[in-house]
XYZ file of C-alpha atoms in Angstrom:
568
model
C -9.962 -31.772 -7.555
C -13.061 -30.167 -9.293
C -11.039 -28.198 -12.107
C -12.052 -29.487 -15.291
C -11.408 -27.138 -17.732
C -8.269 -24.990 -16.907
C -5.295 -22.344 -19.126
C -2.460 -21.062 -17.551
C -0.694 -18.216 -19.605
C 3.076 -18.409 -19.645
C 4.880 -15.599 -20.862
C 8.247 -17.004 -22.803
C 8.604 -13.296 -24.098
C 5.305 -11.289 -24.615
C 2.987 -9.965 -22.871
C 0.536 -12.888 -20.716
C -2.165 -10.426 -19.993
C -3.005 -9.715 -23.757
C -3.849 -13.394 -23.599
C -6.249 -13.440 -20.744
C -8.659 -10.860 -22.352
C -8.594 -13.230 -25.549
C -8.606 -16.826 -23.514
C -11.439 -14.973 -21.369
C -13.394 -14.372 -24.667
C -13.239 -17.706 -26.217
C -13.848 -19.474 -22.977
C -16.994 -17.701 -21.900
C -18.162 -18.055 -18.256
C -14.469 -19.048 -17.038
C -13.024 -17.573 -14.215
C -9.727 -15.868 -14.085
C -7.829 -15.878 -11.429
C -5.206 -13.578 -10.887
C -2.737 -15.813 -8.954
C 0.098 -13.067 -7.838
C -0.693 -13.005 -3.586
C 0.421 -16.694 -3.514
C 3.804 -15.695 -5.157
C 4.411 -12.204 -4.274
C 4.337 -11.595 -0.657
C 7.692 -13.151 -0.238
C 10.091 -13.854 -3.163
C 12.861 -15.240 -1.631
C 10.860 -17.615 0.334
C 9.179 -18.470 -3.004
C 12.532 -19.231 -4.582
C 13.496 -21.079 -1.761
C 10.403 -22.824 -1.566
C 8.355 -23.052 -4.760
C 5.975 -26.057 -3.409
C 4.294 -24.082 -0.370
C 3.727 -20.910 -3.511
C 2.367 -23.329 -5.334
C 0.443 -24.861 -2.665
C -1.426 -21.862 -1.421
C -1.884 -21.049 -5.796
C -4.105 -24.566 -5.697
C -6.117 -23.653 -2.952
C -7.146 -20.848 -4.743
C -7.948 -22.228 -7.913
C -9.339 -25.345 -6.327
C -11.751 -23.068 -5.287
C -13.198 -20.662 -8.294
C -14.373 -23.669 -10.294
C -14.496 -25.977 -12.976
C -13.130 -23.449 -16.124
C -10.160 -21.556 -14.596
C -7.903 -19.467 -16.727
C -4.734 -18.683 -13.824
C -2.603 -15.395 -14.412
C -0.217 -13.726 -12.773
C 2.817 -11.636 -13.181
C 6.192 -12.235 -10.739
C 8.498 -9.269 -9.473
C 11.293 -9.181 -10.622
C 13.115 -11.392 -8.543
C 11.163 -14.784 -9.706
C 11.470 -14.022 -13.171
C 14.129 -16.521 -13.501
C 11.635 -19.000 -12.250
C 8.666 -17.868 -14.674
C 8.547 -20.570 -16.652
C 8.630 -23.319 -14.088
C 6.078 -22.649 -11.284
C 3.978 -21.884 -14.503
C 4.866 -25.646 -15.814
C 4.531 -27.368 -12.073
C 1.272 -25.517 -11.866
C -0.074 -26.551 -14.808
C 1.011 -30.429 -14.222
C -0.236 -30.296 -11.017
C -3.894 -29.102 -12.301
C -3.596 -30.920 -15.148
C -3.996 -27.839 -16.797
C -3.230 -26.836 -20.601
C -0.480 -24.183 -20.721
C -0.872 -21.037 -22.933
C 2.537 -20.068 -24.249
C 2.348 -16.149 -24.545
C 5.475 -15.102 -28.046
C 6.245 -12.772 -30.562
C 5.999 -15.012 -33.736
C 9.809 -13.968 -34.306
C 11.106 -15.392 -31.238
C 11.123 -18.720 -32.109
C 14.304 -19.411 -29.869
C 11.734 -18.365 -27.098
C 8.956 -20.464 -27.768
C 11.219 -23.617 -28.327
C 13.019 -23.379 -24.579
C 9.722 -22.655 -23.138
C 8.027 -25.423 -24.638
C 11.052 -27.384 -23.196
C 10.462 -26.257 -19.784
C 7.006 -27.201 -19.792
C 7.583 -30.550 -20.530
C 10.038 -31.295 -18.727
C 8.229 -30.702 -15.539
C 5.096 -32.500 -17.469
C 2.954 -29.773 -18.591
C 0.929 -29.767 -21.906
C 0.821 -26.841 -23.740
C -1.960 -26.817 -25.991
C -1.828 -23.595 -27.549
C 0.239 -19.917 -27.782
C -0.744 -16.812 -28.535
C 1.635 -13.832 -30.644
C -0.135 -10.828 -28.915
C -2.639 -10.688 -31.208
C -4.376 -14.738 -32.431
C -4.663 -17.380 -29.931
C -3.789 -20.986 -32.041
C -3.820 -24.522 -31.149
C -0.688 -25.887 -30.838
C -1.727 -29.100 -31.894
C -1.454 -27.737 -35.580
C 1.485 -26.320 -36.142
C 4.020 -24.347 -38.773
C 4.865 -26.691 -41.454
C 8.394 -25.416 -42.428
C 9.722 -25.784 -45.399
C 13.845 -25.193 -45.765
C 14.947 -25.389 -49.121
C 15.927 -29.346 -49.003
C 11.952 -30.156 -48.902
C 10.137 -30.384 -52.343
C 6.565 -29.487 -53.422
C 5.827 -33.196 -52.887
C 6.310 -33.549 -49.365
C 5.073 -30.022 -47.839
C 1.662 -31.412 -49.302
C 1.986 -34.960 -48.264
C 2.720 -33.192 -44.238
C -0.607 -30.800 -44.740
C -3.043 -30.850 -41.911
C -6.430 -29.217 -42.456
C -5.849 -25.860 -40.695
C -1.930 -25.654 -40.613
C 0.098 -23.162 -42.229
C 2.462 -24.790 -44.441
C 5.619 -21.943 -44.398
C 7.436 -21.462 -46.984
C 11.034 -18.710 -48.461
C 10.137 -16.425 -50.913
C 12.120 -16.997 -52.979
C 11.394 -20.253 -53.596
C 8.562 -19.336 -56.743
C 8.646 -23.595 -57.575
C 7.162 -23.878 -53.881
C 4.935 -21.252 -54.099
C 3.451 -22.320 -57.900
C 3.042 -26.011 -56.885
C 1.362 -26.013 -53.670
C -1.166 -23.413 -55.600
C -1.641 -26.484 -58.336
C -2.117 -28.802 -55.417
C -4.160 -27.024 -53.211
C -6.168 -25.843 -56.062
C -6.816 -29.415 -57.488
C -9.021 -30.269 -54.225
C -6.908 -33.547 -53.701
C -5.665 -32.253 -50.381
C -6.300 -30.763 -47.422
C -6.678 -26.721 -46.947
C -4.598 -25.241 -44.426
C -5.552 -21.984 -42.832
C -3.397 -20.157 -44.467
C 0.337 -19.986 -46.599
C 3.065 -18.063 -44.082
C 5.871 -16.477 -46.439
C 9.309 -15.991 -45.684
C 9.650 -12.370 -46.989
C 7.747 -10.561 -49.643
C 5.993 -13.340 -52.362
C 6.788 -11.681 -56.365
C 4.640 -9.374 -56.979
C 2.391 -11.738 -59.746
C 2.736 -14.603 -57.729
C 0.778 -13.297 -54.841
C -1.538 -11.700 -57.337
C -2.379 -15.244 -58.899
C -2.557 -16.512 -55.795
C -5.104 -14.294 -54.578
C -7.224 -15.438 -57.704
C -7.225 -19.203 -58.120
C -6.903 -19.543 -54.157
C -8.474 -16.838 -52.006
C -9.721 -19.595 -49.476
C -6.705 -19.711 -48.213
C -4.731 -16.536 -47.621
C -1.220 -15.800 -48.603
C 0.753 -14.367 -45.839
C 3.979 -12.458 -44.902
C 4.984 -14.710 -41.957
C 4.630 -11.818 -38.911
C 2.066 -10.124 -40.364
C -1.088 -12.885 -39.628
C -3.799 -12.675 -37.689
C -5.403 -16.435 -37.230
C -8.919 -16.861 -36.887
C -9.651 -17.846 -32.895
C -10.873 -21.114 -32.190
C -14.157 -21.780 -30.797
C -14.427 -22.750 -27.165
C -15.572 -25.946 -28.296
C -12.178 -26.590 -30.095
C -10.426 -25.196 -27.086
C -12.423 -28.233 -24.937
C -11.616 -30.366 -26.910
C -7.688 -30.389 -27.282
C -8.151 -29.871 -23.610
C -10.191 -33.085 -22.538
C -7.431 -34.990 -25.066
C -4.501 -33.716 -22.252
C -6.455 -33.329 -19.352
C -4.997 -36.826 -17.698
C -4.067 -35.057 -14.727
C -0.274 -37.150 -13.593
C 0.555 -37.094 -9.842
C 2.706 -34.865 -9.449
C 4.785 -34.712 -6.270
C 2.705 -31.754 -5.120
C -0.552 -32.686 -5.424
C 0.198 -36.397 -4.363
C 1.546 -34.681 -0.746
C -1.268 -31.817 -0.689
C -3.469 -35.510 -1.084
C -2.040 -36.968 1.720
C -2.498 -34.324 4.254
C -6.046 -33.852 3.111
C -6.896 -37.927 3.115
C -5.277 -38.541 6.685
C -7.022 -35.349 8.043
C -10.124 -36.961 6.831
C -8.887 -40.589 8.331
C -8.764 -39.150 11.468
C -5.976 -41.652 12.900
C -4.477 -42.229 16.010
C -0.506 -42.576 15.666
C 2.421 -44.059 17.790
C 5.982 -42.295 17.171
C 7.215 -44.994 20.230
C 11.053 -42.374 18.956
C 9.623 -39.489 21.491
C 13.305 -38.745 22.230
C 15.112 -37.667 18.842
C 14.879 -34.553 17.817
C 13.209 -35.200 13.784
C 10.639 -37.258 15.120
C 9.496 -33.936 17.744
C 9.472 -31.622 14.713
C 7.899 -33.918 12.592
C 4.694 -33.919 15.856
C 4.651 -30.815 16.014
C 4.115 -29.873 12.169
C 1.683 -32.597 11.943
C -0.318 -31.305 15.131
C -0.034 -28.118 13.510
C -1.454 -29.210 10.243
C -4.283 -31.417 13.038
C -3.153 -34.413 10.285
C -3.588 -37.567 13.358
C -3.563 -37.520 16.734
C -0.331 -38.554 18.469
C 1.447 -40.214 20.896
C 4.999 -40.242 21.949
C 6.873 -42.749 23.909
C 9.458 -42.022 26.025
C 10.336 -40.179 29.497
C 7.787 -37.036 29.969
C 10.233 -35.187 31.540
C 12.757 -35.697 28.921
C 10.315 -35.423 25.681
C 9.782 -31.917 27.363
C 13.087 -30.981 27.903
C 14.268 -32.249 24.698
C 10.780 -30.336 22.935
C 12.040 -27.421 24.225
C 15.466 -27.253 23.484
C 14.024 -27.926 19.523
C 12.212 -24.934 19.936
C 8.711 -27.310 19.375
C 5.276 -27.617 20.439
C 3.874 -30.678 20.959
C 1.587 -29.996 24.017
C -0.723 -31.445 21.661
C 0.541 -34.863 21.891
C 0.024 -37.955 25.054
C 3.530 -38.585 25.985
C 3.548 -42.238 27.462
C 6.352 -44.256 28.866
C 6.973 -47.858 28.825
C 8.857 -48.422 31.451
C 6.197 -47.078 34.414
C 2.787 -46.945 32.249
C 0.211 -49.825 33.477
C -0.008 -51.209 29.787
C 2.963 -53.066 30.417
C 1.690 -55.365 32.961
C -0.849 -55.774 30.177
C 1.112 -56.727 27.147
C 3.329 -58.527 28.498
C 0.358 -61.047 29.662
C -1.128 -60.913 26.173
C 2.240 -61.067 24.436
C 3.707 -63.902 26.554
C 0.510 -65.629 25.769
C 0.899 -65.147 22.112
C 4.227 -66.259 22.434
C 3.838 -69.298 24.597
C 5.059 -71.715 21.878
C 7.983 -70.034 21.468
C 9.008 -70.365 25.210
C 8.623 -66.486 26.450
C 7.815 -66.645 29.461
C 5.523 -64.041 31.364
C 9.119 -62.126 32.959
C 10.733 -62.286 29.726
C 7.744 -60.646 28.044
C 7.441 -58.011 30.885
C 11.375 -57.238 30.060
C 10.416 -56.986 26.346
C 7.913 -54.061 26.296
C 10.025 -51.851 28.124
C 11.135 -52.049 24.048
C 9.058 -48.704 22.797
C 8.963 -50.561 19.317
C 7.153 -53.602 21.491
C 5.657 -51.381 23.433
C 4.283 -49.061 20.553
C 3.202 -52.448 18.496
C 1.096 -53.743 21.246
C -0.490 -50.227 21.393
C -1.742 -50.526 17.714
C -2.671 -55.025 18.068
C -4.934 -53.925 21.114
C -6.245 -50.438 19.151
C -4.540 -48.272 21.819
C -3.540 -46.767 18.540
C -4.713 -47.225 14.979
C -0.688 -47.282 13.252
C 3.007 -47.068 14.166
C 5.386 -45.447 12.593
C 9.480 -45.863 13.844
C 13.370 -46.748 12.757
C 14.501 -42.878 12.713
C 16.898 -44.232 15.469
C 16.407 -48.310 15.365
C 16.954 -50.596 12.581
C 14.033 -51.878 10.043
C 14.278 -55.304 11.893
C 13.750 -54.026 15.041
C 11.121 -51.320 13.845
C 9.202 -54.784 11.852
C 9.790 -57.557 13.849
C 7.020 -56.949 16.629
C 4.727 -56.526 14.258
C 5.069 -59.502 12.313
C 5.100 -61.769 16.160
C 2.065 -59.541 17.176
C 0.072 -57.772 14.368
C 0.826 -60.696 11.855
C -0.357 -60.688 8.221
C -4.243 -60.232 6.458
C -5.792 -63.678 5.675
C -4.858 -64.326 1.964
C -1.363 -62.433 2.277
C 1.723 -64.981 1.250
C 4.311 -61.895 2.192
C 4.764 -59.012 3.424
C 6.345 -56.270 1.458
C 7.143 -53.402 0.947
C 6.459 -50.222 -1.525
C 8.448 -47.149 -1.786
C 6.692 -43.575 -3.037
C 9.230 -42.150 -5.442
C 8.568 -37.897 -6.259
C 10.135 -36.970 -8.841
C 10.056 -33.380 -10.347
C 6.793 -34.478 -13.113
C 5.787 -37.782 -11.389
C 5.440 -40.429 -8.394
C 6.355 -43.449 -8.961
C 5.834 -46.409 -7.164
C 9.169 -49.020 -6.164
C 8.130 -52.391 -5.131
C 9.971 -54.255 -3.039
C 13.021 -52.360 -1.818
C 12.815 -52.998 1.633
C 11.805 -56.708 3.222
C 12.742 -59.327 0.540
C 15.637 -60.505 -0.159
C 14.971 -63.572 -3.079
C 11.317 -63.989 -3.524
C 10.293 -66.571 -5.795
C 7.880 -65.837 -8.606
C 4.648 -66.278 -6.343
C 6.406 -63.982 -4.148
C 7.143 -61.505 -6.634
C 3.309 -61.764 -8.099
C 2.320 -61.372 -4.642
C 3.963 -58.063 -4.473
C 3.549 -56.696 -7.405
C -0.469 -56.754 -6.514
C 0.507 -55.509 -2.724
C 1.536 -52.852 -4.839
C -0.353 -52.248 -7.561
C -3.225 -51.969 -4.596
C -1.189 -49.204 -2.714
C -0.972 -47.104 -5.229
C -4.419 -47.084 -6.169
C -5.309 -46.529 -2.230
C -3.301 -42.916 -2.863
C -4.745 -41.966 -6.233
C -2.354 -43.337 -8.521
C -3.784 -45.805 -11.531
C -1.248 -48.378 -11.415
C 0.668 -49.511 -14.692
C 2.469 -52.527 -13.572
C 6.379 -53.503 -14.789
C 8.356 -56.300 -13.551
C 12.033 -55.311 -14.125
C 14.518 -57.546 -15.613
C 17.996 -56.676 -17.073
C 15.921 -57.983 -20.697
C 12.815 -57.354 -22.318
C 10.574 -59.690 -23.397
C 13.014 -62.448 -24.846
C 15.968 -60.341 -25.361
C 17.635 -62.207 -22.425
C 17.869 -65.148 -21.258
C 18.771 -67.244 -17.820
C 17.318 -68.373 -14.646
C 17.005 -64.836 -13.273
C 14.741 -63.871 -16.888
C 12.685 -67.185 -16.431
C 11.588 -66.089 -12.395
C 10.547 -62.714 -13.567
C 8.747 -64.349 -16.530
C 6.816 -66.748 -14.430
C 5.925 -64.027 -11.635
C 3.957 -61.942 -14.790
C 2.243 -65.538 -16.154
C 1.095 -65.319 -12.177
C 0.404 -61.647 -12.022
C -1.906 -61.749 -14.974
C -3.816 -65.182 -13.961
C -4.760 -63.438 -9.926
C -5.262 -59.418 -11.591
C -6.648 -60.293 -15.426
C -7.762 -56.880 -15.257
C -4.407 -55.083 -14.413
C -2.580 -53.330 -16.766
C 0.676 -55.185 -16.047
C 4.017 -57.011 -18.159
C 7.311 -58.069 -17.671
C 10.102 -58.556 -18.148
C 10.487 -55.228 -18.631
C 14.135 -53.043 -18.540
C 13.721 -50.267 -16.297
C 14.361 -47.760 -19.495
C 11.641 -49.386 -21.290
C 9.590 -49.282 -18.383
C 9.433 -45.870 -18.102
C 11.117 -44.063 -21.834
C 8.427 -43.660 -24.422
C 10.215 -43.565 -27.159
C 12.515 -46.550 -25.654
C 9.615 -48.526 -25.158
C 8.709 -48.301 -28.998
C 11.785 -49.678 -29.534
C 11.961 -52.627 -27.429
C 8.220 -53.079 -26.506
C 5.540 -51.570 -29.432
C 3.021 -54.190 -28.163
C 3.383 -54.077 -24.308
C 0.688 -52.415 -22.431
C 2.867 -50.277 -19.933
C 5.892 -49.532 -21.429
C 6.908 -46.331 -21.737
C 3.809 -45.850 -18.766
C 4.734 -47.657 -15.900
C 4.202 -46.115 -12.879
C 4.812 -49.086 -10.430
C 7.961 -50.780 -10.853
C 8.632 -54.234 -9.654
C 12.742 -55.018 -8.950
C 13.388 -58.448 -8.614
C 15.024 -58.545 -5.165
C 15.954 -56.689 -2.357
C 19.951 -56.256 -3.991
C 18.127 -54.423 -7.680
C 15.255 -53.150 -5.233
C 17.377 -51.121 -2.512
C 20.055 -50.098 -5.448
C 17.641 -48.702 -7.381
C 15.761 -46.413 -4.809
C 18.752 -45.621 -3.879
C 20.414 -44.253 -6.872
C 17.038 -42.450 -8.646
C 16.792 -40.607 -4.466
C 20.745 -39.343 -4.989
C 20.697 -38.947 -8.401
C 17.899 -37.385 -9.771
C 16.702 -36.017 -6.354
C 13.587 -37.810 -6.085
C 11.741 -37.813 -2.818
C 11.427 -41.240 -1.146
C 8.120 -42.149 0.941
C 8.889 -45.130 2.630
C 8.772 -47.639 2.976
C 5.619 -48.343 3.203
C 4.804 -52.366 4.643
C 2.467 -53.968 2.814
C 0.187 -57.304 4.091
C 0.127 -56.760 8.200
C -3.297 -56.679 9.754
C -2.710 -52.966 11.010
C -0.006 -50.301 9.703
C 3.046 -50.045 11.109
C 5.811 -47.835 9.097
C 9.632 -48.291 9.382
C 11.787 -45.649 8.607
C 15.220 -44.731 7.368
C 17.734 -43.797 10.044
C 18.672 -41.018 7.396
C 15.237 -39.619 7.086
C 14.296 -36.163 7.135
C 11.419 -34.295 8.530
C 9.952 -34.227 5.540
C 10.266 -37.798 5.272
C 8.820 -38.591 8.750
C 5.547 -36.516 8.453
C 4.830 -38.194 5.077
C 5.159 -41.902 6.675
C 2.822 -41.063 9.267
C 0.266 -39.153 6.314
C 0.477 -42.271 4.805
C 0.399 -44.721 8.210
C -2.632 -42.894 9.141
C -4.259 -43.335 5.431
C -3.687 -46.777 5.923
C -5.379 -46.946 9.352
C -8.298 -44.632 7.915
C -8.965 -47.325 5.293
C -8.333 -50.620 7.409
C -11.650 -49.772 9.761
C-alpha cells in the first residue's frame, strides 16, 4: 500500500466531523475521504460481511495518495459496529486512530481504546470537540492516595496532571516543585473542581507559563504537523491483518497469471470456488472429471465455470503420454506400463503429471481425498527442490488482528532436530514470500531452561542449527506458546529473547502438537486457517482439508498460484 500518513477519526462520543476539520488544518495538504459509500449502501450486508465493506473502503483509501484522513457517518443500523469497523480499517492500513470523545466521558474513551487495541489499531490522539491531543501525553491522574513526590516523579513535558480541587497541599507542592525549575513543565494542570481563589491567584503570579485549568474547560494547543507525523511514524509498522492478507493474495495471484489444475471437478465446493476465482480473474483453471457430469453439477449449483477447461482423465490423450512417463520414472520400483496406465485414471496422479509436464503450474486437491492421496504422487514425480531435506507444511492462521504461520501441522510426525530446523527455515521463507516479516519461535513445554528432558533438548538443538544456517533470521527457542505470542508473558519468562512476545512463525515440535494446535486455534478463536501449504517441492501442490469451505479452497488456490509464479 502507498498510504503512509493516515488518520481515522472514530467517535467514542462526540462529533467526528469537527475532528476532521481540525485534522485537515493540522495536516495541511492531506486528502479527506468520506468512506460512507463503502458502508451505507446496504447496512445489512455490511453487518453480515464487514470484511467486504472494508475491502471497498480500502480501495477508496489506496487510490487517494500518501496522506489521508478518512471519515464516515454510519447509518443507525450500523452504530453498534462503528468502533469495530473503524478499528479494523485502521489496523489494516497501519493508520492512526483519533478518538473523538467528551472530556468527562472517560468510560466511553476507555471502551473505545480497548476495542481498538483488540483489533490491532493504535490510538494516536484524542479530540474533545475543541482541541486535538496526542495520546502519548496522557492525563496523570492524582487520586487522594498520591503525594506531590509521586506526581513530580511521573511528570512528562507537555502532559496534564489532574489534581482534586480539595487537595490544596498537592497544588501548593506542585507549584513549589515546578517553580524550582527542576522538573519538566506540563502543558497545564487540570483541577477537578474549583481551586481556592487565593491559591489560584498565587499560581498565576508564580507560574504563568503553566496554566491552572478547570478540567472540562481545557483548550489545548494543537500539535504541529511534524509532531503528529512523528507519532504516526513511530506506530507505522502495518500489521498483516486477515483483510489485507487476503486482498494481497488476490492481487499477487492475478499478477502471477498461473494455471492451476483442480482434480476434484465433481465436488460442489470446488465448482463454487472455481466460479469465484474465474469471476475475480485470479487464475486460469483446469477441472478434472467427466465434462457432462461437471456441467450438470455446475448447473445444479448455479455457478458459471465456462472459463475453465474440463479434462476427463479416462479419455484424454494425455493419459497414454503420462503412463509412458510414469512407468519410466517408477521402473526401479517395479511399476509396469499397464499399471501406470491404470494409475493415470486417478485424478490425483493425472493432475500431478500435468504439473510435472508444465501443462499446469500447480495443483490443489484434498476436498474429498486424503492428504496422503493428494501428496503421494507429488513425492513420486515432482520431488523436492535441491538442498531440501524434508517436505513440510505451513498454515496461515488469520486471527482478528494478525496472521500467524504455523508449521509443521500436516506432514512430518516426529521430525529430528535437523528436520525441525529445516521446517522452521522453510516456514520463515513462506511467511516472507507472503509479506510477513518472520519472527520464528520454536515451541516447547519449556521456555529456555524452565523445563528439561529429551523433547526440550531436541528443540534447543533445532534452534542452534537454525541460527547456524540462517544467522540473520530472528528466531528463538525453546519457547512456550504464551511466551512466544504474549508480550506481557514474554517480559516475565524471556525478557532477553529477540522474538518472544512478538513471534509470528510458530514451529511445533511434532505433528501431534501441531495438528492439535492449529485446530484448537481455528475452532476456539474463530481463526481462518489457510493451508496446509506444502514447502520444499519442485512445483506447488497443495492439500485441502476434507472439511474445507469454499473460502478455504479459494485462498489455497491463490497461494498455489503465487507459489507457481515465484517458481517460474
